[in-house]
Coordinates of C-alpha atoms in Angstrom, one line a residue:
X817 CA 108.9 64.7 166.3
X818 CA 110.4 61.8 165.6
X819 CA 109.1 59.6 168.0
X820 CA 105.5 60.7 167.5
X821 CA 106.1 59.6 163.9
X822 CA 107.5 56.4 164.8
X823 CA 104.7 55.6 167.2
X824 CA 101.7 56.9 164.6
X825 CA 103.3 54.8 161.3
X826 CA 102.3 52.0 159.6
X827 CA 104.4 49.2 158.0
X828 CA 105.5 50.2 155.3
X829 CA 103.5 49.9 151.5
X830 CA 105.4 46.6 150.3
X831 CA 105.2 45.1 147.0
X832 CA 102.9 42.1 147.2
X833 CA 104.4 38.7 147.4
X834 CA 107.7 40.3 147.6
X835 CA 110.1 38.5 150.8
X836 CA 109.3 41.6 153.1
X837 CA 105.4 40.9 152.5
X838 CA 105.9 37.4 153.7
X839 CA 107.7 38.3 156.8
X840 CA 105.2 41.1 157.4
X841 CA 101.7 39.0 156.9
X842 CA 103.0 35.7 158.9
X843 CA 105.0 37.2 161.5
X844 CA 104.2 35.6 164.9
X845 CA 101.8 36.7 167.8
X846 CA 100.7 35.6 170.9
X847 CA 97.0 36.4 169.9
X848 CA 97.6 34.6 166.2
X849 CA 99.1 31.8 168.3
X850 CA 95.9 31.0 170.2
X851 CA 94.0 31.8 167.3
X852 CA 95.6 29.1 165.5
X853 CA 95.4 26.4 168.4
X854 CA 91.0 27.1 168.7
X855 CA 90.6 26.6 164.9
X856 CA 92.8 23.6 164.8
X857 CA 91.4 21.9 167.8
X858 CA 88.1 23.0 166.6
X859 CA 88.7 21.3 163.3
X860 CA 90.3 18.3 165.2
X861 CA 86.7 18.0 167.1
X862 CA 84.9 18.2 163.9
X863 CA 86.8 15.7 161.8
X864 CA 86.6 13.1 165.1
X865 CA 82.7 13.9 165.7
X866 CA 81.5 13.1 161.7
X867 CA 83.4 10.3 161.5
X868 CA 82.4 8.7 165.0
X869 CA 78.7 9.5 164.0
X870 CA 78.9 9.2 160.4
X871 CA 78.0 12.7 159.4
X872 CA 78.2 13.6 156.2
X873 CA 79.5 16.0 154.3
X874 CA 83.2 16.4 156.5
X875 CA 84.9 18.2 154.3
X876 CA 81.9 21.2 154.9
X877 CA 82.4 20.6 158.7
X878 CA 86.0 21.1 158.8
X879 CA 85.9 24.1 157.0
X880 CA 83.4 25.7 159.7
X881 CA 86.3 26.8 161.9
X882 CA 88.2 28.4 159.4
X883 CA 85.1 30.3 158.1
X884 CA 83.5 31.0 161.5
X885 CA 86.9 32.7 163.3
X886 CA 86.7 35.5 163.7
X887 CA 89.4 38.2 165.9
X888 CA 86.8 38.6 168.6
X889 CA 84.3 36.2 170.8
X890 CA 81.9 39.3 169.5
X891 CA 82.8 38.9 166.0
X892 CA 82.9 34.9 165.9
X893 CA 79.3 34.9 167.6
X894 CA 77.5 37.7 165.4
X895 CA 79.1 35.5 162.1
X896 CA 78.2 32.2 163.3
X897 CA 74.7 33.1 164.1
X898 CA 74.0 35.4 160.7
X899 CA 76.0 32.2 158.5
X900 CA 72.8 30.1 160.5
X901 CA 70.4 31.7 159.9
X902 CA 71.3 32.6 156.0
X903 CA 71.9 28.9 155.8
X904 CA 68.8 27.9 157.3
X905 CA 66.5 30.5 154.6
X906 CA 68.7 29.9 152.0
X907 CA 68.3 25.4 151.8
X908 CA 64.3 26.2 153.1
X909 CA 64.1 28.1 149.7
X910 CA 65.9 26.0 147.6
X911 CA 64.0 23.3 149.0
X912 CA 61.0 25.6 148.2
X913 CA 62.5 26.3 144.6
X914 CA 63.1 22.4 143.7
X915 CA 59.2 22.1 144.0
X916 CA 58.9 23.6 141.0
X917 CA 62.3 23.5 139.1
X918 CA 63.4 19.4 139.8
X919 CA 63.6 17.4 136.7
X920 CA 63.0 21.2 135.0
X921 CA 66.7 22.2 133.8
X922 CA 64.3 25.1 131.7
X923 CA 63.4 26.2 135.0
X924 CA 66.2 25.3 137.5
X925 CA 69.1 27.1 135.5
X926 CA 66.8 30.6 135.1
X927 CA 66.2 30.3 138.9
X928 CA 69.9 30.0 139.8
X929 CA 70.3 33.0 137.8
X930 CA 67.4 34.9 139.3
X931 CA 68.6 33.9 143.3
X932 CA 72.0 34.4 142.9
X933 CA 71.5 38.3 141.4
X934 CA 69.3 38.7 144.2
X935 CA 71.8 37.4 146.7
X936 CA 74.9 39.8 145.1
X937 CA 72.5 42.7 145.0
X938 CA 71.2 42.3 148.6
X939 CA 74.9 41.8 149.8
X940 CA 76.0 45.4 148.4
X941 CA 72.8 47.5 149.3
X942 CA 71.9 46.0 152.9
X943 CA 73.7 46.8 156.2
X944 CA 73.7 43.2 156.5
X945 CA 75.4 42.0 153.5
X946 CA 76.7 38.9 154.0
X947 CA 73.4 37.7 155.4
X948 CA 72.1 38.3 151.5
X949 CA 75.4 36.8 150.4
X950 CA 74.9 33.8 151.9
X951 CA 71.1 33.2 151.2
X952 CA 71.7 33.8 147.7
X953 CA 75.0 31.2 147.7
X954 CA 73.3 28.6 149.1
X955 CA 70.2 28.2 147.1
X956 CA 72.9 28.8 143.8
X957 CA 74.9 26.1 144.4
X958 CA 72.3 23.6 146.2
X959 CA 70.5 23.9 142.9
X960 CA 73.3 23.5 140.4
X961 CA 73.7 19.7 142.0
X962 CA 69.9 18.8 141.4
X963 CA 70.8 16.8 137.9
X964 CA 73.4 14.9 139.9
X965 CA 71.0 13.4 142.4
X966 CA 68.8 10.4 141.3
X967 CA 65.4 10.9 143.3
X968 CA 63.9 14.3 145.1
X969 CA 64.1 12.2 148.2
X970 CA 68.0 11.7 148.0
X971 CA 67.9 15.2 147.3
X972 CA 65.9 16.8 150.6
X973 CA 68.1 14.1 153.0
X974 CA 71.2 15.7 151.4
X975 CA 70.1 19.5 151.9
X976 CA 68.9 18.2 155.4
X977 CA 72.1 16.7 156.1
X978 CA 74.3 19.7 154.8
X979 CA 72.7 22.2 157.1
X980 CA 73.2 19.6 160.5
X981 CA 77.1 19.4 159.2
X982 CA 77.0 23.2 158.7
X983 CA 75.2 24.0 161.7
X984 CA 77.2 22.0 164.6
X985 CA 80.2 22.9 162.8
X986 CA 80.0 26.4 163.2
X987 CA 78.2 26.0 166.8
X988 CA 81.4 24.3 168.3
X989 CA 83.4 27.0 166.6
X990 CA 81.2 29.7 168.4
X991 CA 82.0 27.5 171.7
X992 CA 85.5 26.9 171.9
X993 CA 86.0 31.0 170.7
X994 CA 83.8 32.0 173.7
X995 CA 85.9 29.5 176.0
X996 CA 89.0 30.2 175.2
X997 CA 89.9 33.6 172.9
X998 CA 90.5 36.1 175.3
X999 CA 88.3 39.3 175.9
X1000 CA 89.4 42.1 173.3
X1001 CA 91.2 44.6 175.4
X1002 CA 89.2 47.6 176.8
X1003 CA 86.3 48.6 176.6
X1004 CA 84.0 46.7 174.4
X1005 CA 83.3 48.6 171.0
X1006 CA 79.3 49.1 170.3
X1007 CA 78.6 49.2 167.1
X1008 CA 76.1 52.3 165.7
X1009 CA 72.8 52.0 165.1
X1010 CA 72.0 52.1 161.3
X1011 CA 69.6 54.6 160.2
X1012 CA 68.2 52.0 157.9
X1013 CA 68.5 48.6 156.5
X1014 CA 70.3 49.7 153.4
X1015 CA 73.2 51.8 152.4
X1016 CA 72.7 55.3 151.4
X1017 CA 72.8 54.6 147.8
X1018 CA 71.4 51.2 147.4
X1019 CA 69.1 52.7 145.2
X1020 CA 71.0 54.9 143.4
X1021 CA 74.0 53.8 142.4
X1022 CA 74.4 51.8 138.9
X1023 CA 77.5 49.9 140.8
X1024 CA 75.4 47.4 142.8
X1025 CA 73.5 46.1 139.8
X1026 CA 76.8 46.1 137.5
X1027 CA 78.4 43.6 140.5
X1028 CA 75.4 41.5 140.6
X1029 CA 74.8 41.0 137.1
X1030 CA 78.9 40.3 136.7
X1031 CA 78.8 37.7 139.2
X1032 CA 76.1 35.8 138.0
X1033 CA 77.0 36.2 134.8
X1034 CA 80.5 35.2 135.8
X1035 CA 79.1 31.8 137.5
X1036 CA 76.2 31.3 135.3
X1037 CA 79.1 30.6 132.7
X1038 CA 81.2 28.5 134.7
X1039 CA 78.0 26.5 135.0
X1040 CA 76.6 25.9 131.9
X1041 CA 80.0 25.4 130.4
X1042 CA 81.0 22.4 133.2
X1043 CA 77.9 21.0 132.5
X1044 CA 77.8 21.2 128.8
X1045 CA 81.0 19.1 128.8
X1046 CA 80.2 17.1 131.3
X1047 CA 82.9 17.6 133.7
X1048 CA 80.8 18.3 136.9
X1049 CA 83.9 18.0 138.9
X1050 CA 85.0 21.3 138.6
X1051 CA 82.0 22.6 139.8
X1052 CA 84.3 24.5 142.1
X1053 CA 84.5 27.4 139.3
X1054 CA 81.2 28.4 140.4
X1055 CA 82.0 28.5 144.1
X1056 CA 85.1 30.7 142.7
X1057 CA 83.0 33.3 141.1
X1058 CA 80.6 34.2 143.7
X1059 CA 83.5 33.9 146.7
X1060 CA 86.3 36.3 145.3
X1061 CA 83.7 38.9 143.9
X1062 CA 84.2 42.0 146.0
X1063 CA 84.0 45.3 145.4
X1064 CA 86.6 46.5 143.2
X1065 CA 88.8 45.1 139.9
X1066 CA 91.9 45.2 142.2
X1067 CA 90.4 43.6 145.3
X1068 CA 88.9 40.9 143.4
X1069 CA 92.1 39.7 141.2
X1070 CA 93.7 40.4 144.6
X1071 CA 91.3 37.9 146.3
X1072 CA 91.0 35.7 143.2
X1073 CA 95.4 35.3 143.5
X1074 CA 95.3 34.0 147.2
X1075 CA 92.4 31.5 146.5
X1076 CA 94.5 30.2 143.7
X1077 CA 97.6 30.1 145.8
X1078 CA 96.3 28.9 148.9
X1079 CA 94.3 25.6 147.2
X1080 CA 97.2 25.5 145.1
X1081 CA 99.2 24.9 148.8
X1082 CA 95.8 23.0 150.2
X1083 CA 96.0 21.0 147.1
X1084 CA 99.2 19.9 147.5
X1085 CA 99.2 19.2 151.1
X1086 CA 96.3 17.0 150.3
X1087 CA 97.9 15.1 147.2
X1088 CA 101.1 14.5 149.8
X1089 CA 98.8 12.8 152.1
X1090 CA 96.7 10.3 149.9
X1091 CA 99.7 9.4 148.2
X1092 CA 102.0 8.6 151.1
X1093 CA 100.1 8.9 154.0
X1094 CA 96.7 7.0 153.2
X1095 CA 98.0 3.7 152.2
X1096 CA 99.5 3.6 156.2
X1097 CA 96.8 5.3 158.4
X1098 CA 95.2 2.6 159.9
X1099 CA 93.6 4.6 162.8
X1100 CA 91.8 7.8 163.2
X1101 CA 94.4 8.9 165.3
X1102 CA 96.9 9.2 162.8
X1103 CA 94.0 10.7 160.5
X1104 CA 93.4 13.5 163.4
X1105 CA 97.8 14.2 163.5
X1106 CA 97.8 15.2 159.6
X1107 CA 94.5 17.1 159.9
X1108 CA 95.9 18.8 162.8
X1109 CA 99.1 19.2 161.1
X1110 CA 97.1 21.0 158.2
X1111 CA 95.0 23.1 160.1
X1112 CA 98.1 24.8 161.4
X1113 CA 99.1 26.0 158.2
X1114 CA 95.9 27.1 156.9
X1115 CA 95.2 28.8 160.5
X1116 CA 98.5 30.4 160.9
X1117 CA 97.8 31.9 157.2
X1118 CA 93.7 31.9 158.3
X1119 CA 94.2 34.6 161.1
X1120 CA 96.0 36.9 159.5
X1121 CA 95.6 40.6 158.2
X1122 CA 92.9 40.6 155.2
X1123 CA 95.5 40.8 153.0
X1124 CA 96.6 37.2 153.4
X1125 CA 93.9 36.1 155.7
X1126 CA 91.9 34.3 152.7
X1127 CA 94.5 32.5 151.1
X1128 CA 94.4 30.1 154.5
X1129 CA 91.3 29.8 154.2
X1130 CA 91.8 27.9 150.8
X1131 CA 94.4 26.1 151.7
X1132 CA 91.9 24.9 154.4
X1133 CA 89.5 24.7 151.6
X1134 CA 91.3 22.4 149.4
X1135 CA 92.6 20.7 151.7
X1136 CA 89.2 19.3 153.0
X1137 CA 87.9 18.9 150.1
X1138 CA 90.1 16.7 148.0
X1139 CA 91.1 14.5 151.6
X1140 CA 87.5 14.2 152.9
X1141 CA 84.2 12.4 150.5
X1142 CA 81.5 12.1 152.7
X1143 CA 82.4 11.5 156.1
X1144 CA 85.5 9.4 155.3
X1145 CA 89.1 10.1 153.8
X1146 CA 89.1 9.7 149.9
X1147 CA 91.6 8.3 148.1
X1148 CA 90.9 9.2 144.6
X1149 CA 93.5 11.7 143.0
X1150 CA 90.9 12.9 140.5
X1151 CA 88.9 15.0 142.9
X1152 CA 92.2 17.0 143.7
X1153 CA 92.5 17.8 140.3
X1154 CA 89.2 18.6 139.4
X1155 CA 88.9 21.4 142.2
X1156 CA 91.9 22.9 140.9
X1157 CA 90.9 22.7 137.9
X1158 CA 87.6 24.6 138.5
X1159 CA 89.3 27.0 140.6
X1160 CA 91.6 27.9 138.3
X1161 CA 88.6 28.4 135.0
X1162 CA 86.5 30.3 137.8
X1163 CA 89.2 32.5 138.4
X1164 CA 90.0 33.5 134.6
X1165 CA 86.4 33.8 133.7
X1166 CA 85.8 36.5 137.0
X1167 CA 89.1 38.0 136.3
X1168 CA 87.8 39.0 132.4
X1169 CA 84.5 39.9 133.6
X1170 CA 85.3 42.4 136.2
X1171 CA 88.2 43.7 134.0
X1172 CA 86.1 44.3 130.9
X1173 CA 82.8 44.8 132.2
X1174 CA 82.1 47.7 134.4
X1175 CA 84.8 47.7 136.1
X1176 CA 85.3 49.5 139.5
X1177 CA 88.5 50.6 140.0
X1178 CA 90.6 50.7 143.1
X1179 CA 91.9 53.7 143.1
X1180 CA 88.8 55.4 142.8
X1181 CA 87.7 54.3 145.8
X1182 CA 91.3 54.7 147.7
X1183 CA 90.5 58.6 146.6
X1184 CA 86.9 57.7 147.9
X1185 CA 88.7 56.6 151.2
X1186 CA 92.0 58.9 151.6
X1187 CA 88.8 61.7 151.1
X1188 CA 87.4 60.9 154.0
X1189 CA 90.1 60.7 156.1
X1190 CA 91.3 64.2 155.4
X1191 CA 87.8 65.4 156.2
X1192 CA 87.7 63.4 159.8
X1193 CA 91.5 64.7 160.3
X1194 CA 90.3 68.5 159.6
X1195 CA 87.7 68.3 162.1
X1196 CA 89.8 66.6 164.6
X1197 CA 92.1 69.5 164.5
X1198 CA 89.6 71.7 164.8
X1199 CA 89.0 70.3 168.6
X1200 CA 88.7 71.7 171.0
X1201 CA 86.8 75.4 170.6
X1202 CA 87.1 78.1 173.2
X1203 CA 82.9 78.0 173.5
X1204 CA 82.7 74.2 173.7
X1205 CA 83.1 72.2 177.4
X1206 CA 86.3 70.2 177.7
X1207 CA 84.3 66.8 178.1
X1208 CA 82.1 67.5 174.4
X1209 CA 85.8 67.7 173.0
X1210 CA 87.2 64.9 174.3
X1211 CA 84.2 62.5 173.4
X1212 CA 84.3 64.4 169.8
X1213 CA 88.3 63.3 169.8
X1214 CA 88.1 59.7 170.7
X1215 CA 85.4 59.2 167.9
X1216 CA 87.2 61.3 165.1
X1217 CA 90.4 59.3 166.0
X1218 CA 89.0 56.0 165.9
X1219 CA 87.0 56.7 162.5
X1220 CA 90.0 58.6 161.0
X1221 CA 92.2 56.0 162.0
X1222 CA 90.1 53.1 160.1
X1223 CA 89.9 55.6 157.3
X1224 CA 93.9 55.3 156.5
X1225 CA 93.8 51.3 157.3
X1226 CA 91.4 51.2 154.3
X1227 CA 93.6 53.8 152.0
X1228 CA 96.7 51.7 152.6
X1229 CA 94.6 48.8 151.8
X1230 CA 93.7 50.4 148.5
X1231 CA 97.2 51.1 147.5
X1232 CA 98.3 48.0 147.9
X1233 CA 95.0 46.5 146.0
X1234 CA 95.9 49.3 143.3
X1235 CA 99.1 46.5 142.2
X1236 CA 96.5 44.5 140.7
X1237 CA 95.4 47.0 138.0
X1238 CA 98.1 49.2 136.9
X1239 CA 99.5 46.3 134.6
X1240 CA 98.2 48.2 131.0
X1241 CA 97.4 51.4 132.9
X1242 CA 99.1 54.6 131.5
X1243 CA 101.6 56.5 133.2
X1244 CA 99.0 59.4 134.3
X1245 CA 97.8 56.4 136.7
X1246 CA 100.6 56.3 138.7
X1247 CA 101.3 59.6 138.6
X1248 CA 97.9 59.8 140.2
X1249 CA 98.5 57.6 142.1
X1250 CA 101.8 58.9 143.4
X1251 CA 100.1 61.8 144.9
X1252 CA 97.6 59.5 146.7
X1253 CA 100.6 57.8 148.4
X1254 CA 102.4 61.3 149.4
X1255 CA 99.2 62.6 150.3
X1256 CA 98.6 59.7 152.6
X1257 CA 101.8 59.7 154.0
X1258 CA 101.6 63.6 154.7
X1259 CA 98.3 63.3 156.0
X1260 CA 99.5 60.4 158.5
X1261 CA 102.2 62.9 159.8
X1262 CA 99.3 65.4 161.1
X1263 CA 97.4 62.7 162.4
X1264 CA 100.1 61.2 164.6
X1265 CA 100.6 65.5 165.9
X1266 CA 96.8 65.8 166.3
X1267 CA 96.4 63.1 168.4
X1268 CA 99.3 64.4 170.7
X1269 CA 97.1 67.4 171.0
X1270 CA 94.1 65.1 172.7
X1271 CA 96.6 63.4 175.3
X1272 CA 96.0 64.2 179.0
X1273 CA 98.9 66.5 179.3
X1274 CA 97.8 68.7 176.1
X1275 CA 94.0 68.8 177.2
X1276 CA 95.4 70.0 180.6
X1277 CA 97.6 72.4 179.1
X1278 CA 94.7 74.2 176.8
X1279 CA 92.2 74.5 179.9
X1280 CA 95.4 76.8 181.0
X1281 CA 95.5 78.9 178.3
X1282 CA 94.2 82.5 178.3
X1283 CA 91.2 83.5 176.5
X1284 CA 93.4 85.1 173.9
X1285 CA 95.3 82.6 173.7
X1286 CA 92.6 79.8 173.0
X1287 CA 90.9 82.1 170.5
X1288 CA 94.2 82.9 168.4
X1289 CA 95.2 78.4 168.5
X1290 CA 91.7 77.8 167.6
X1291 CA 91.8 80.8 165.0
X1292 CA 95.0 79.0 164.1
X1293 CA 93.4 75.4 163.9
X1294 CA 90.4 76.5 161.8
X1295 CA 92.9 77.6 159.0
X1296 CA 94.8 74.2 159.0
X1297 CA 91.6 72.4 158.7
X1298 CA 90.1 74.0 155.8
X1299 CA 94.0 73.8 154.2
X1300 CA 93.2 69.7 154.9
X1301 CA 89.7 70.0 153.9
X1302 CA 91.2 71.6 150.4
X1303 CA 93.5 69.0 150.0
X1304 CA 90.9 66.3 150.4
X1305 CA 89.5 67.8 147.2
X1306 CA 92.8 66.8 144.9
X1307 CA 95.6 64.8 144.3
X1308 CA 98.1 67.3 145.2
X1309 CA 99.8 69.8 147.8
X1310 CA 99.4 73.0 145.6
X1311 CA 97.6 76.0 146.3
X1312 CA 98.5 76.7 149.8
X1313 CA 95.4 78.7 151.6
X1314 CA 97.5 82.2 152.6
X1315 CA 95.1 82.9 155.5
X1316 CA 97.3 79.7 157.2
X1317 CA 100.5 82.1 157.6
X1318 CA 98.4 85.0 158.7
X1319 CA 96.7 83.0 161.9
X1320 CA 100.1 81.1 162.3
X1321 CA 101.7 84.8 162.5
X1322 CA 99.0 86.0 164.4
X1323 CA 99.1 83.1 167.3
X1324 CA 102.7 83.1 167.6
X1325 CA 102.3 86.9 168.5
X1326 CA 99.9 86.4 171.0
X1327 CA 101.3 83.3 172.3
X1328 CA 105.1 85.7 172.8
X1329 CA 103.3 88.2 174.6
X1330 CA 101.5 86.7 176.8
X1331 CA 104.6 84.4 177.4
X1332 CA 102.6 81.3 176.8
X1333 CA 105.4 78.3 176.7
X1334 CA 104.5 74.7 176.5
X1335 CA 104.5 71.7 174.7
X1336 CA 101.0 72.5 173.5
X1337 CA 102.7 75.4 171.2
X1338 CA 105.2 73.1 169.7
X1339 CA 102.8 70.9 168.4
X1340 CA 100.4 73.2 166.8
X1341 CA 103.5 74.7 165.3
X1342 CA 104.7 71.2 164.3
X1343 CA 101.4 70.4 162.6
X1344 CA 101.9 73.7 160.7
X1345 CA 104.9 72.4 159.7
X1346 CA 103.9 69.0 158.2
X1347 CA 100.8 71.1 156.6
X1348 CA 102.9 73.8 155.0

């Protein structure tokens, strides 16, 4: 029993930021190693390509590996070629847009608003979300730098320019991932068809036009206010309010923490190097050892779980940004501080606004999540029935464990996102909450048993079994599910169902006298057990 535990947990729920959380987030791989080495060569190659050729807009190139990577060749691919393609649509219709807004602040401000609802709606109702994301992101910001630009033709060479330091970018990203990460091992997952281009309730639900109207709202703010006071360089507030937005109050402050503590460590990487590395770098080479130098740290951060994995990309980010104007090193100190400075406001104003206005919480949707896993686990002890063939059940088994499994990744990444709300929440919260975590933790218990049950030895084992004895275990395995399917429906353990000790009763007499002894029976009892 203990070993199946052992095997079927997951580190542990740690306080975020705590010493343990640290050590957990950046310990060391072989496959975070490599990771590491492709983005930084990758960013190497980008930083010695703009400069040779005098490409603009280096700092945007830089980033591309960081924001491209991806865990898979699969993954990388499928990003670099939706960020393209949202990238090409999304400067072809702000160029579209500028026709008629340029020199038309009445206009040009209204659109922004208009484009960049649009592109936070589409990104929560379309199986394809990013895609909308990205479109709407890109005509946004393109338009909020058309006051700064003196002529319409400065302004199309720029756009033009951006999207050929965008574009190669992420295509020698896609490249060097497809050279050099390994093939995932076995076989390779194929994702499902979708039924449609939009979620279920894209339609439906008040949630997706709440986010959308936050987030422009949010940004729209950050906007006018820079501008109002003239202080264009913290235009990065903006930037800030559309990229931490997600879908909960929790996941957003969450988000919204690393991007201020990885430009915080981006920032200061950068500052370090124009103040005592500048003034001696005479060569690019010794330009490409600090840039490799900080790619390391942001990729070692970059390619970790989700729950650290964006604060390296902001230290990337920051780092980029303040060292790079152009396609040349800057030297101006201002620029550092004017990115922090816009991080920082775009962070306070999206904190208030998704805390205040409609806010989604977390743990509504870890009860949304921890739901559904206790529904996949009940039917995944239901397998196998005495009427169905052997080879149904096992393809039933590998696809309830898989989706169950991802289930409990995304409840334990809900409790941990739940540390970012409880700061004013009363004590019935955690007491809710509480019972989330035991449930959870219970619930993993069975699944670690129930997927003993779909091992070759166990699948063996029940093809054995007399017909008595498959009806009375499956008997027996129908009551545990519905006693998980009941649980799914609350917070608590309460309310055993009493049929459970009649089939357990029932089975263990058939199983005595028939004589039926094998490992089989001990772990049906043990999932009893952890049930009861």
């Amino acid at each position: 029993m203990s070993a199946i535990r052992a095997s079927a947990a997951e580190p542990a729920i740690l306080s975020f930021g705590s010493l343990e959380w640290f050590k957990r987030e950046l310990a060391p791989t072989p496959a975070r190693a490599r990771r590491t080495a492709i983005t930084v060569a990758a960013a190497v190659l980008c930083v010695i390509i703009s400069m040779t050729l005098q490409v603009p807009e280096l700092s945007v190139t830089a980033y591309m590996p960081f924001f491209m990577s991806k865990e898979s060749k699969f993954l990388t691919t499928v990003t670099g070629v939706i960020g393209l393609i949202g990238l090409t649509i999304g400067i072809g219709a702000s160029l579209l847009l500028y026709k008629f807004t340029y020199g038309h602040p009445e206009l040009r401000i209204p659109g922004m608003a208009i484009t960049l609802f649009l592109g936070m709606y589409v990104s929560r109702i379309f199986v394809l979300g990013p895609l909308g994301f990205l479109i709407g992101f890109v005509v946004a910001v393109s338009q909020s730098v058309g006051e700064a630009v003196p002529s319409p033709e400065l302004l199309v060479r720029g756009l033009l320019w951006l999207w050929v330091a965008i574009a190669y970018g992420a295509g020698l990203t896609v490249v060097l991932n497809l050279l050099f990460l390994p093939d995932a091992p076995g076989p390779p997952a194929h994702l499902p068809k979708p039924k449609s281009f939009f979620v279920s309730d894209a339609f439906t639900n008040p949630a997706h036009v709440h986010f959308a109207l936050k987030v422009t709202f949010a940004a729209m703010f950050c906007y006018i206010f820079y501008m109002a006071i003239d202080w264009s360089g913290i235009h990065t507030a903006l930037i800030t309010c559309t990229f931490i937005a997600l879908e909960s109050t929790g996941a957003t402050l969450h988000k919204g923490v690393l991007r201020i503590g990885g430009c915080a460590i981006g920032g200061t990487l950068a500052l370090s190097a124009i103040v005592f590395l500048m003034p001696h770098m005479d060569t690019i080479a010794s330009l490409v050892v600090v840039v490799a130098c900080a790619s390391a740290i942001a990729g070692w951060v970059a390619t970790g779980t989700e729950l650290i994995s964006y604060a390296g990309l902001q230290i990337a980010f920051a780092f980029f940004y303040s060292v790079f104007q152009g396609y040349a090193p800057d030297t101006d100190l201002d620029n550092v501080r004017n990115r922090v400075v816009g991080i920082l406001f775009g962070l306070i104003v999206t904190g208030v606004v998704f805390k205040y206005i409609w806010p989604e919480r977390t743990i509504d949707r870890l009860r949304a999540a921890l739901r559904a896993a206790l529904q996949q686990l009940a039917r995944l002890v239901e397998i196998p029935r005495p009427e169905s063939s052997i080879e149904a059940a096992k393809a039933d088994a590998h696809r309830l464990i898989e989706e169950t499994s991802k289930s409990f990744d995304q409840a334990r990444r809900y409790i941990e996102l739940t540390q970012f709300e409880f700061e004013e929440s009363p004590n019935g919260e955690r007491t809710s909450l509480g019972n989330l975590e035991s449930t959870l933790s219970g619930a993993e218990d069975v699944f670690g048993v129930a997927t003993s049950l779909t091992s070759d030895r166990a699948w063996d084992e029940w093809q054995q079994l007399p017909p008595d004895a498959q009806n009375a275990e499956s008997e027996l395995r129908s009551s545990l599910a519905k006693r998980v399917e009941h649980v799914a429906t609350s917070d608590t353990l309460e309310d055993a169902d009493p049929n459970l000790s009649i089939a357990f009763a029932r089975c263990t007499e058939t199983m005595q006298a028939l004589q039926v002894k094998n490992s089989r029976v001990a772990l049906v009892s043990q999932i009893v057990a952890e049930v009861q």
